[in-house]
């Protein structure tokens, strides 16, 4: 018995040790394929990525540059998250036809809605071009020269590498400059909105539930790709026809259990898994706390106003969501890094690394790397803090300062590029500002200004702080700006921006708001940024050598995967619950029952549509329920990050079982330090998606297009 338990423990340990990582689909053969098969995968690496036949990769486009989608019919129908389609759903919404609130469904193709600027990109081919990109680099001595040569090589090869006329080449670096990969891609720009549930399903739980498990959000929307008559990319035209994909996903409604194999294909944005301990310490102790403090202040002000006023709630919905999304992630990340002792673990890794360097006799090449990191991160600390505080306060949270910064850039453009560029930019600004003021509330911004300027004066490193902010009386400053600056209304700004360039610049420089931004921006751009860039260039060079050394001194079983960089990746794992805290265990599945438990009538986060309540009461789940329950979401050990939103979650046979849309709060540190114990990705169950399309929306026209793998009859 004891022996059996030991064996089991060993097995569990092994399985856990084999998870994490975002792998390059063209390089799965060997270690990854073996691991995936051990975890239960039934298909092969060649089925996932092949240049010779259609493969899973042909059904996974990058959606709008920031999310992922998957093709689910032979007529170019694609699925992604509700929060990925949000802007487009919003752009078609008016008070009379409020698709955000009520949802939208095209019951015929003619009803599908075109979207200006929306695009999806497919990967055609992936080639390693490291040698070509690094040609002639080793002989150069200065880091700046090396960077320039690499840039030139990339530009040259992107131009000359063979592709079809309607395709693009793009080259990205992996392993911090140790590997370069060329992607041949195809981008489609006629992508139409097909369906979206009401926000009370697609955004259910909103910011309160964001980054949190257990979760009950039906975070999906549907679009369709259109192509020209030759099935090639084309600008929007009513003559375009539904795109015929090389591959589309069959959908499995056979059901899932804990420990089932899953994989996620998609376009993860950024991770930094190979930072040294000193950098992680800086994030946890200095940078995250400063950013969190600024956003904390902004959110408190916004939330207070939004709770009191329905119109403000709508005006500030998107801004508030996006400020809160990163804020909540950073809090979870810091907590997780502390709880997992990430810094200690990194220090241990570094001690081992140093031993390996000595054992390999590589002290001359790699012996000083950790000391270099230590020195450079210590030196960059205040510059990095100033950079984050300036960015958060002036560019991200205080709207009037952000606007002032755009005008500051206008002045820079005049100084560097002259009259014509000035006029172009001015006209662009005036046009764009309508949207800005539509959602601008001076009372909120003034309060945010007061809070964030206070933090700026306190947190911006003393040696850089402009004298204006020493012993500043914030109330006086705020009154002066918000009563005297022309930046507070659209009408006044338009006046401020009219006339010839000389007049505009003179008037700008008399404006109190502009003057303040200029002090802050000049300080940042002249005192902070140049030195920051200089030190950062050294850090980049050290990181590249460190990564090279890690690769060189590691064994295959060390599983050194490249950081995310918005390129196509595969991650895999198992459906699994987790223990967030002492005495708490989370199960891996949620059900519609939980939606009803969370239901608060009329609430803007937790309201539930009547039709959904009726279906729940009648247990009318069609083919999609199990034992009179309707599955909603599930979690697994797949290693994902921002950009993986909308990614297909696949079973052992490569069938679609869900859509990735989030991670659990306790595990958001996985961008820096992945732990299979606690890092989980959150997916909406495909059965809930189909149930909403079919039973809730009655759009069986869409269901008919799909290929559904039905449960085995018992
Ligand atoms: N946390 C998810 C992501 O990073 C979902 C964000 C959208 N939802 C929200 N409530 N802001 O994108
Ligand atoms: N919601 C995120 C996105 O937009 C995915 C969640 C994550 O960061 O893992 O991509």
XYZ file of C-alpha atoms and ligand atoms in Angstrom:
736
model
C 0.000 0.000 0.000
C 2.731 2.387 1.043
C 4.740 1.420 -2.013
C 1.752 2.013 -4.260
C 1.255 5.451 -2.810
C 4.909 6.254 -3.375
C 4.676 5.069 -6.943
C 1.574 7.177 -7.469
C 3.307 10.192 -5.991
C 6.271 9.666 -8.253
C 3.965 9.374 -11.245
C 2.079 12.520 -10.309
C 5.370 14.335 -9.851
C 6.576 13.206 -13.275
C 3.415 14.230 -15.015
C 3.483 17.635 -13.319
C 7.114 18.118 -14.160
C 6.278 17.695 -17.835
C 3.954 20.648 -18.109
C 4.404 24.309 -18.805
C 5.968 25.941 -21.794
C 4.732 27.450 -25.040
C 6.286 25.470 -27.848
C 6.949 26.155 -31.510
C 4.516 24.015 -33.559
C 7.050 23.167 -36.267
C 9.499 21.768 -33.690
C 7.284 19.409 -31.666
C 8.750 16.158 -32.973
C 10.858 14.396 -30.378
C 10.607 15.540 -26.763
C 7.273 17.391 -26.962
C 5.516 14.748 -29.028
C 6.620 12.070 -26.562
C 5.421 14.104 -23.595
C 2.120 14.883 -25.261
C 1.539 11.214 -26.022
C 2.433 10.329 -22.446
C -0.167 12.827 -21.296
C -2.743 11.128 -23.519
C -2.597 12.773 -26.952
C -3.761 10.487 -29.756
C -2.725 12.551 -32.787
C 0.797 13.275 -34.027
C 3.022 16.356 -34.246
C 2.574 16.186 -38.032
C -1.208 16.506 -37.558
C -0.658 19.767 -35.663
C 1.851 21.352 -38.013
C 2.647 20.200 -41.512
C 3.774 21.954 -44.681
C 2.760 19.026 -46.862
C -0.873 18.511 -45.852
C -3.604 20.394 -44.091
C -3.053 20.443 -40.338
C -4.491 22.005 -37.177
C -2.433 25.165 -37.664
C -4.509 25.978 -40.762
C -7.570 26.480 -38.551
C -5.982 28.894 -36.031
C -5.648 32.541 -37.103
C -4.279 35.431 -35.051
C -7.366 37.609 -34.443
C -6.947 41.381 -34.876
C -3.289 41.203 -33.832
C -4.068 40.609 -30.143
C -6.263 37.526 -29.734
C -6.624 34.060 -31.253
C -9.552 32.489 -33.168
C -10.398 29.093 -34.655
C -12.196 28.054 -37.833
C -15.218 25.827 -37.155
C -16.884 25.362 -40.547
C -15.963 24.965 -44.198
C -17.540 28.396 -44.780
C -14.943 30.369 -42.821
C -16.947 30.617 -39.596
C -14.621 31.474 -36.677
C -14.963 31.564 -32.912
C -13.142 33.889 -30.552
C -13.829 35.483 -27.154
C -16.579 38.018 -26.512
C -13.918 40.322 -25.045
C -11.872 39.975 -28.260
C -14.834 40.957 -30.441
C -15.944 43.612 -27.942
C -14.816 46.701 -29.878
C -16.490 45.481 -33.034
C -19.695 44.512 -31.272
C -19.647 47.942 -29.612
C -19.045 49.737 -32.923
C -22.329 48.342 -34.342
C -24.254 49.191 -31.174
C -26.556 52.144 -30.651
C -29.097 52.885 -27.919
C -31.846 51.449 -30.181
C -29.833 48.413 -31.326
C -27.672 47.704 -28.309
C -25.819 44.520 -29.297
C -23.552 44.754 -26.263
C -26.528 44.509 -23.936
C -28.841 42.306 -25.992
C -26.531 40.266 -28.164
C -26.488 39.954 -31.969
C -27.228 36.991 -34.229
C -27.122 36.736 -38.019
C -29.694 34.127 -39.038
C -28.647 34.549 -42.695
C -25.262 35.373 -44.183
C -26.675 38.639 -45.611
C -27.195 39.839 -42.055
C -23.532 39.533 -41.084
C -21.882 42.876 -40.286
C -18.596 44.049 -41.903
C -15.949 45.517 -39.598
C -13.631 48.299 -40.625
C -9.986 47.485 -39.767
C -10.628 43.999 -38.350
C -8.236 41.358 -39.703
C -7.174 37.751 -39.119
C -3.793 36.236 -39.996
C -3.048 32.593 -40.822
C 0.366 30.943 -40.583
C 1.352 29.305 -43.869
C 4.912 28.244 -43.086
C 7.488 28.438 -40.275
C 11.248 28.371 -41.094
C 14.328 28.699 -38.902
C 16.489 31.500 -40.367
C 18.905 32.011 -37.454
C 22.047 31.585 -39.517
C 21.024 34.132 -42.131
C 19.987 36.719 -39.545
C 23.134 36.361 -37.447
C 25.462 36.446 -40.481
C 28.266 38.946 -39.875
C 27.120 39.789 -36.344
C 29.717 37.921 -34.279
C 32.616 39.941 -35.717
C 31.081 43.257 -34.569
C 32.074 44.542 -31.139
C 29.580 47.212 -30.096
C 26.097 46.115 -29.031
C 24.495 48.937 -31.023
C 26.273 47.797 -34.213
C 25.164 44.216 -33.617
C 21.557 45.311 -33.197
C 21.758 47.339 -36.382
C 23.200 44.489 -38.424
C 20.459 42.164 -37.189
C 17.817 44.724 -38.070
C 19.270 45.120 -41.565
C 19.471 41.355 -42.084
C 15.847 40.975 -41.010
C 14.689 43.711 -43.377
C 16.648 42.190 -46.261
C 15.486 38.607 -45.762
C 11.856 39.663 -45.229
C 12.021 41.321 -48.632
C 13.783 38.552 -50.526
C 12.509 35.294 -49.001
C 10.110 33.595 -51.460
C 6.353 33.873 -50.937
C 3.184 34.375 -52.971
C 2.226 37.942 -53.859
C -0.745 37.937 -51.426
C 1.361 36.667 -48.516
C 3.723 38.361 -46.048
C 7.043 37.424 -44.465
C 7.721 38.282 -40.867
C 10.790 37.390 -38.815
C 10.755 37.168 -35.035
C 13.438 36.507 -32.472
C 13.267 33.610 -29.996
C 15.350 32.887 -26.890
C 16.321 36.562 -26.533
C 18.154 36.799 -29.844
C 19.553 33.265 -30.032
C 17.109 32.012 -32.644
C 15.276 33.692 -35.529
C 12.206 32.293 -37.223
C 10.477 33.365 -40.405
C 6.695 33.157 -40.676
C 4.933 33.254 -44.019
C 1.421 34.531 -43.348
C -1.869 35.370 -45.058
C -4.030 38.208 -43.748
C -7.761 38.470 -44.441
C -9.408 41.863 -44.023
C -13.048 41.127 -44.731
C -14.160 39.634 -41.428
C -17.842 39.993 -40.495
C -19.668 39.772 -37.192
C -21.932 36.717 -37.051
C -23.003 36.367 -33.456
C -22.482 37.562 -29.905
C -24.347 36.712 -26.721
C -25.593 39.528 -24.471
C -22.932 40.848 -22.077
C -24.870 39.227 -19.240
C -23.576 35.936 -20.722
C -20.430 36.967 -22.645
C -19.077 39.238 -19.889
C -20.944 37.654 -16.962
C -19.167 38.500 -13.695
C -17.284 41.355 -15.413
C -14.435 42.852 -13.369
C -15.368 41.231 -10.059
C -14.946 37.754 -11.547
C -12.123 38.710 -13.933
C -8.984 36.550 -13.312
C -10.983 34.489 -10.847
C -11.986 30.863 -10.546
C -14.688 29.536 -10.159
C -15.888 31.319 -13.273
C -19.188 31.382 -15.170
C -18.585 33.540 -18.247
C -19.793 32.541 -21.741
C -16.894 34.514 -23.230
C -17.389 33.872 -26.972
C -18.377 35.608 -30.198
C -18.600 34.468 -33.830
C -17.218 36.009 -37.011
C -16.845 34.902 -40.644
C -13.887 35.331 -42.959
C -14.626 36.400 -46.529
C -12.258 36.006 -49.480
C -12.239 36.878 -53.171
C -13.410 34.396 -55.813
C -9.978 32.709 -55.758
C -10.219 32.221 -51.981
C -7.506 34.832 -51.461
C -7.398 37.822 -49.108
C -9.290 40.870 -50.359
C -10.552 44.169 -48.991
C -14.248 44.220 -48.070
C -16.544 43.777 -51.035
C -20.140 42.607 -51.346
C -18.797 40.293 -54.087
C -16.564 38.455 -51.628
C -17.502 34.907 -50.688
C -17.102 32.872 -47.478
C -13.493 31.701 -47.100
C -12.863 27.983 -47.706
C -10.343 26.964 -45.043
C -7.668 24.314 -45.509
C -8.868 22.839 -42.220
C -11.585 23.415 -39.612
C -12.100 21.905 -36.158
C -14.625 19.168 -35.450
C -16.373 19.942 -32.170
C -16.611 17.325 -29.462
C -19.544 17.242 -27.056
C -18.505 13.884 -25.650
C -17.681 15.327 -22.256
C -14.569 15.899 -20.183
C -13.119 14.570 -16.961
C -10.357 15.619 -14.603
C -6.882 14.557 -15.871
C -7.976 14.462 -19.515
C -5.306 15.683 -21.947
C -5.830 19.155 -23.392
C -3.795 21.427 -25.599
C -4.168 25.061 -26.551
C -2.990 26.559 -29.846
C -2.628 30.296 -30.168
C -0.643 33.506 -30.118
C 0.607 34.224 -26.561
C 1.922 37.815 -26.272
C 4.764 38.217 -23.770
C 6.363 36.171 -21.016
C 9.702 36.631 -19.217
C 10.522 33.251 -17.755
C 14.316 33.617 -17.754
C 14.709 36.815 -15.774
C 17.394 36.702 -13.091
C 16.356 36.828 -9.413
C 17.394 40.465 -9.140
C 14.927 41.442 -11.885
C 12.073 39.486 -10.317
C 12.808 41.179 -6.991
C 12.571 44.539 -8.708
C 9.194 43.659 -10.194
C 7.805 42.408 -6.885
C 9.262 45.079 -4.594
C 9.393 48.204 -6.732
C 7.697 48.217 -10.130
C 4.458 46.300 -9.564
C 3.671 48.142 -6.280
C 4.131 51.550 -7.962
C 1.913 50.665 -10.928
C -0.698 49.075 -8.675
C -0.791 52.147 -6.409
C -1.517 54.501 -9.316
C -4.265 52.303 -10.752
C -5.736 51.668 -7.321
C -6.260 55.407 -6.969
C -7.780 55.768 -10.448
C -10.121 52.830 -10.026
C -11.405 54.051 -6.645
C -12.358 57.394 -8.182
C -13.885 55.881 -11.342
C -15.822 53.239 -9.456
C -17.339 55.774 -7.086
C -18.628 57.888 -9.978
C -19.701 54.874 -12.033
C -21.751 53.444 -9.214
C -23.668 56.685 -8.764
C -24.397 57.454 -12.415
C -25.640 55.166 -15.207
C -24.373 57.385 -18.049
C -20.895 57.571 -16.532
C -20.958 53.817 -16.090
C -21.338 53.394 -19.856
C -18.858 56.198 -20.661
C -16.125 54.703 -18.519
C -16.909 50.973 -19.042
C -14.115 50.148 -21.498
C -11.480 52.390 -19.876
C -12.297 51.074 -16.443
C -12.175 47.452 -17.665
C -8.790 47.825 -19.244
C -7.218 49.695 -16.313
C -8.617 47.136 -13.934
C -7.572 44.119 -16.055
C -3.813 44.747 -15.731
C -4.156 46.116 -12.168
C -5.790 42.922 -10.972
C -3.283 40.796 -12.843
C -0.288 42.568 -11.268
C -1.721 42.104 -7.785
C -2.192 38.381 -8.413
C 1.246 38.130 -10.004
C 3.032 39.768 -7.049
C 1.180 37.618 -4.531
C 1.908 34.466 -6.509
C 5.604 35.258 -6.935
C 5.918 35.814 -3.192
C 3.945 32.750 -2.239
C 5.891 30.501 -4.613
C 9.212 31.953 -3.379
C 10.089 32.724 -6.978
C 13.096 34.841 -6.018
C 14.549 32.058 -3.870
C 13.936 29.515 -6.615
C 15.672 31.766 -9.142
C 18.629 32.204 -6.781
C 18.890 28.446 -6.463
C 18.758 28.115 -10.245
C 21.532 30.697 -10.522
C 23.736 28.926 -7.982
C 23.351 25.713 -10.012
C 23.985 27.619 -13.210
C 27.225 29.022 -11.828
C 28.371 25.501 -10.903
C 27.600 24.254 -14.408
C 29.573 27.133 -15.913
C 32.593 26.147 -13.845
C 32.163 22.445 -14.585
C 32.079 23.229 -18.313
C 35.166 25.432 -18.042
C 33.247 28.396 -19.448
C 34.066 31.027 -16.808
C 35.628 33.344 -19.354
C 32.454 33.403 -21.453
C 29.701 33.058 -18.857
C 31.291 33.570 -15.446
C 30.342 37.249 -15.080
C 26.761 37.182 -16.323
C 25.063 37.099 -12.935
C 27.314 39.828 -11.580
C 26.520 41.925 -14.668
C 22.798 41.476 -14.086
C 23.231 42.468 -10.452
C 25.120 45.623 -11.390
C 22.868 46.668 -14.273
C 19.544 46.000 -12.541
C 20.756 47.952 -9.501
C 21.754 50.789 -11.756
C 18.505 50.788 -13.746
C 16.242 50.606 -10.674
C 15.420 54.306 -10.330
C 15.201 54.834 -14.087
C 12.817 51.911 -14.438
C 10.706 53.196 -11.556
C 10.588 56.706 -13.057
C 9.621 55.215 -16.393
C 6.744 53.208 -14.931
C 5.481 56.058 -12.753
C 5.579 58.557 -15.623
C 3.885 56.103 -17.977
C 1.147 55.169 -15.529
C 0.398 58.691 -14.294
C 0.797 60.737 -17.438
C 0.080 58.311 -20.261
C -2.311 55.791 -18.810
C -4.417 57.071 -15.895
C -4.817 60.859 -16.004
C -6.660 61.656 -19.198
C -5.853 65.355 -19.388
C -2.142 64.608 -19.069
C -2.386 61.945 -21.741
C -4.042 64.432 -24.056
C -1.421 67.033 -23.114
C 1.273 64.526 -24.063
C -0.229 64.157 -27.541
C 0.019 67.929 -27.926
C 3.575 67.817 -26.615
C 4.329 65.305 -29.387
C 2.713 67.676 -31.862
C 5.233 70.320 -30.859
C 8.065 67.787 -31.213
C 6.828 66.907 -34.684
C 6.933 70.559 -35.671
C 10.470 70.865 -34.300
C 11.782 67.756 -36.028
C 9.685 67.396 -39.183
C 8.268 70.810 -39.927
C 5.047 72.456 -41.026
C 3.486 69.771 -43.244
C 3.806 66.969 -40.692
C 2.545 69.347 -38.036
C -0.606 70.067 -40.038
C -1.277 66.389 -40.787
C -0.934 65.456 -37.155
C -3.032 68.383 -35.975
C -5.899 67.407 -38.282
C -5.705 63.793 -37.168
C -5.771 64.891 -33.552
C -8.785 67.153 -33.994
C -10.694 64.347 -35.731
C -9.794 61.755 -33.127
C -10.545 63.973 -30.158
C -14.302 63.766 -30.703
C -14.215 60.158 -29.483
C -12.046 61.156 -26.547
C -14.406 63.867 -25.254
C -17.508 61.737 -25.839
C -16.305 59.564 -22.964
C -14.540 62.250 -20.925
C -15.754 63.447 -17.535
C -13.833 66.391 -16.052
C -14.936 65.720 -12.477
C -13.570 62.190 -12.555
C -10.369 63.264 -14.234
C -9.737 66.105 -11.789
C -10.038 63.718 -8.836
C -7.808 61.171 -10.595
C -5.342 63.956 -11.362
C -5.122 64.949 -7.685
C -4.579 61.390 -6.498
C -2.087 60.372 -9.172
C -0.046 63.597 -9.035
C 0.281 63.053 -5.307
C 1.664 59.585 -5.998
C 3.920 60.962 -8.729
C 5.403 63.582 -6.363
C 5.963 60.950 -3.718
C 7.154 58.008 -5.854
C 9.101 59.524 -8.761
C 12.753 59.192 -7.667
C 13.783 62.384 -5.839
C 16.918 62.976 -7.901
C 14.783 63.335 -11.065
C 11.679 65.020 -9.638
C 11.073 68.367 -11.399
C 11.138 71.277 -8.917
C 7.485 72.093 -9.738
C 6.532 69.043 -7.712
C 8.649 69.714 -4.644
C 6.287 70.670 -1.827
C 3.561 71.138 -4.414
C 0.119 72.204 -3.193
C -1.956 69.695 -5.110
C -5.316 71.360 -4.543
C -4.055 74.679 -5.886
C -2.345 73.019 -8.832
C -5.461 71.037 -9.659
C -7.725 74.099 -9.455
C -5.379 76.093 -11.612
C -5.260 73.389 -14.293
C -8.896 72.439 -14.344
C -10.188 76.026 -14.346
C -7.591 77.592 -16.638
C -6.427 74.930 -19.089
C -8.085 74.767 -22.495
C -7.649 71.003 -22.547
C -10.786 70.287 -20.527
C -13.313 70.613 -23.372
C -13.405 69.742 -27.075
C -14.553 73.247 -28.023
C -11.660 74.909 -26.238
C -9.065 72.492 -27.619
C -10.302 73.090 -31.152
C -9.787 76.819 -30.616
C -6.386 76.163 -29.078
C -5.374 74.136 -32.122
C -6.523 76.612 -34.761
C -4.334 79.042 -36.645
C -0.874 78.670 -38.123
C 1.737 76.533 -36.430
C 3.426 79.506 -34.783
C 0.182 80.688 -33.166
C -0.763 77.174 -32.065
C 2.601 76.540 -30.437
C 2.575 79.926 -28.726
C -0.895 79.351 -27.341
C -0.080 75.799 -26.302
C 2.895 77.004 -24.330
C 0.704 79.498 -22.484
C -1.712 76.746 -21.445
C -1.345 75.613 -17.803
C -2.141 71.975 -18.599
C 0.296 71.860 -21.475
C 2.984 73.541 -19.367
C 2.688 70.879 -16.687
C 2.867 68.008 -19.154
C 5.865 69.630 -20.775
C 7.718 69.739 -17.468
C 6.969 66.067 -16.835
C 7.660 64.879 -20.379
C 10.861 66.909 -20.833
C 12.143 65.519 -17.583
C 11.292 61.961 -18.550
C 12.550 62.123 -22.130
C 15.759 64.022 -21.357
C 16.775 62.920 -17.869
C 15.392 59.407 -17.569
C 14.899 57.701 -20.918
C 18.355 58.038 -22.527
C 20.064 56.514 -19.507
C 17.337 53.889 -19.182
C 17.866 52.885 -22.813
C 21.625 52.763 -22.355
C 21.464 50.433 -19.341
C 18.689 48.405 -20.911
C 20.815 47.754 -23.991
C 23.433 46.240 -21.679
C 20.785 44.134 -19.944
C 19.524 42.923 -23.329
C 23.026 41.859 -24.305
C 23.587 40.054 -20.986
C 20.189 38.365 -21.245
C 21.042 37.096 -24.733
C 24.307 35.570 -23.528
C 22.634 34.195 -20.397
C 19.960 32.532 -22.530
C 22.640 31.119 -24.832
C 24.454 29.690 -21.814
C 21.274 28.211 -20.349
C 20.532 26.497 -23.673
C 24.083 25.263 -24.005
C 24.405 23.932 -20.457
C 20.957 22.369 -20.162
C 19.783 18.877 -20.957
C 16.847 18.231 -23.290
C 14.817 17.178 -20.251
C 15.237 20.667 -18.753
C 12.556 21.784 -21.215
C 13.888 25.240 -22.036
C 11.019 26.792 -24.027
C 11.205 30.200 -25.724
C 9.364 33.136 -24.131
C 6.080 34.183 -25.727
C 6.465 36.802 -28.488
C 3.037 36.935 -30.177
C 3.946 34.047 -32.469
C 2.065 30.805 -32.981
C 2.542 28.298 -30.117
C 1.283 25.052 -28.651
C 0.890 24.432 -24.942
C -0.438 21.271 -23.349
C -1.486 19.818 -20.025
C -4.343 18.216 -18.160
C -7.715 19.253 -16.871
C -7.072 19.796 -13.195
C -8.395 21.553 -10.089
C -6.051 23.248 -7.628
C -5.503 24.319 -4.035
C -5.334 28.125 -3.935
C -4.984 28.353 -0.164
C -4.770 26.278 2.954
C -8.000 24.353 3.413
C -9.434 25.288 0.005
C -9.738 22.994 -3.000
C -11.109 24.149 -6.357
C -12.821 21.701 -8.693
C -12.013 21.930 -12.405
C -15.596 22.335 -13.703
C -18.391 24.889 -13.280
C -22.062 24.592 -14.266
C -25.054 26.772 -15.056
C -26.143 26.250 -11.440
C -23.292 28.573 -10.502
C -24.587 31.289 -12.832
C -27.904 31.145 -11.014
C -26.128 31.183 -7.625
C -24.297 34.375 -8.612
C -27.386 35.993 -10.181
C -28.186 39.512 -8.883
C -31.248 40.908 -10.716
C -30.489 44.197 -12.484
C -26.828 44.207 -11.441
C -24.412 45.314 -14.155
C -22.029 42.455 -13.490
C -24.264 39.602 -12.338
C -27.608 40.037 -14.092
C -28.854 36.978 -16.042
C -31.144 37.061 -19.122
C -34.679 35.754 -18.449
C -34.428 33.295 -21.347
C -31.378 31.675 -19.736
C -33.200 31.384 -16.405
C -36.159 29.757 -18.198
C -33.907 27.231 -19.942
C -32.250 26.519 -16.605
C -35.558 25.983 -14.841
C -36.766 23.671 -17.605
C -33.342 21.930 -17.735
C -33.759 22.367 -21.486
C -30.147 21.735 -22.514
C -30.626 19.816 -25.786
C -27.671 17.563 -26.587
C -25.300 19.683 -24.586
C -26.092 18.962 -20.929
C -24.818 16.110 -18.779
C -27.032 14.470 -16.197
C -29.395 17.473 -16.168
C -26.493 19.881 -15.636
C -25.111 22.387 -18.132
C -21.286 22.652 -18.075
C -20.005 26.258 -18.345
C -16.239 26.497 -17.806
C -13.197 24.396 -16.924
C -9.530 24.777 -16.027
C -6.330 22.945 -16.979
C -2.573 23.192 -16.622
C -2.003 24.731 -20.072
C 0.581 27.516 -19.936
C -1.098 30.552 -21.518
C -0.889 34.329 -21.389
C -2.496 37.466 -22.827
C -3.010 36.877 -26.549
C -4.203 33.332 -25.924
C -7.704 34.738 -25.534
C -9.993 32.947 -27.940
C -7.517 30.097 -28.416
C -8.953 26.674 -29.209
C -8.769 24.125 -26.379
C -8.465 20.680 -27.958
C -8.866 17.125 -26.720
C -6.556 14.145 -27.332
C -7.959 13.725 -30.854
C -7.651 17.370 -31.798
C -11.383 18.069 -31.456
C -12.505 21.436 -30.146
C -13.677 21.236 -26.512
C -13.468 24.863 -25.404
C -12.176 28.405 -25.800
C -9.399 29.834 -23.658
C -10.230 33.203 -22.085
C -8.399 33.761 -18.785
C -6.142 32.445 -16.034
C -6.722 31.909 -12.318
C -5.624 34.778 -10.076
C -3.272 32.741 -7.910
C -1.410 31.646 -11.050
C -0.975 34.865 -13.057
C 2.706 34.804 -12.069
C 3.091 32.193 -14.833
C 4.301 35.009 -17.129
C 7.457 35.045 -15.012
C 7.407 31.795 -13.073
C 5.180 28.893 -14.143
C 4.182 26.385 -11.484
C 2.094 23.335 -12.395
C 0.727 23.307 -8.834
C -1.190 26.526 -9.149
C -1.124 27.902 -12.700
C -4.362 27.177 -14.554
C -5.895 28.516 -17.749
C -9.652 29.093 -17.827
C -11.745 27.920 -20.782
C -15.416 28.170 -21.640
C -16.825 24.693 -22.362
C -17.757 24.328 -26.040
C -21.039 22.714 -24.959
C -22.051 25.973 -23.273
C -21.144 27.878 -26.463
C -23.291 25.543 -28.576
C -26.131 25.614 -26.045
C -26.202 29.430 -26.145
C -26.084 29.522 -29.970
C -28.698 26.785 -30.352
C -31.118 26.890 -27.423
C -30.698 30.492 -26.250
C -30.335 32.290 -29.599
C -32.079 29.769 -31.857
C -29.316 30.187 -34.469
C -29.384 26.610 -35.734
C -28.282 27.943 -39.123
C -24.837 28.164 -37.495
C -25.003 24.817 -35.725
C -25.775 23.171 -39.101
C -22.488 24.449 -40.542
C -20.430 22.813 -37.811
C -19.127 19.273 -37.580
C -20.199 17.974 -34.192
C -18.833 14.761 -32.702
C -21.780 13.461 -30.678
C -21.573 11.454 -27.455
C -21.557 7.682 -27.687
C -25.052 6.380 -26.954
C -24.987 4.204 -23.841
N -8.498 38.748 -17.913
C -8.844 38.459 -19.263
C -7.744 38.966 -20.184
O -6.685 39.269 -19.734
C -10.180 39.005 -19.635
C -10.262 40.465 -19.785
C -11.603 41.001 -20.228
N -12.541 41.114 -19.149
C -12.585 42.140 -18.238
N -13.468 42.071 -17.278
N -11.811 43.179 -18.297
O -7.872 39.493 -21.246
N -7.724 37.404 -21.218
C -6.396 37.243 -21.740
C -6.240 37.684 -23.191
O -6.766 38.663 -23.613
C -6.006 35.828 -21.583
C -5.779 35.633 -20.179
C -4.339 35.521 -19.864
O -3.635 36.530 -19.787
O -3.953 34.368 -19.706
O -5.512 37.152 -23.966
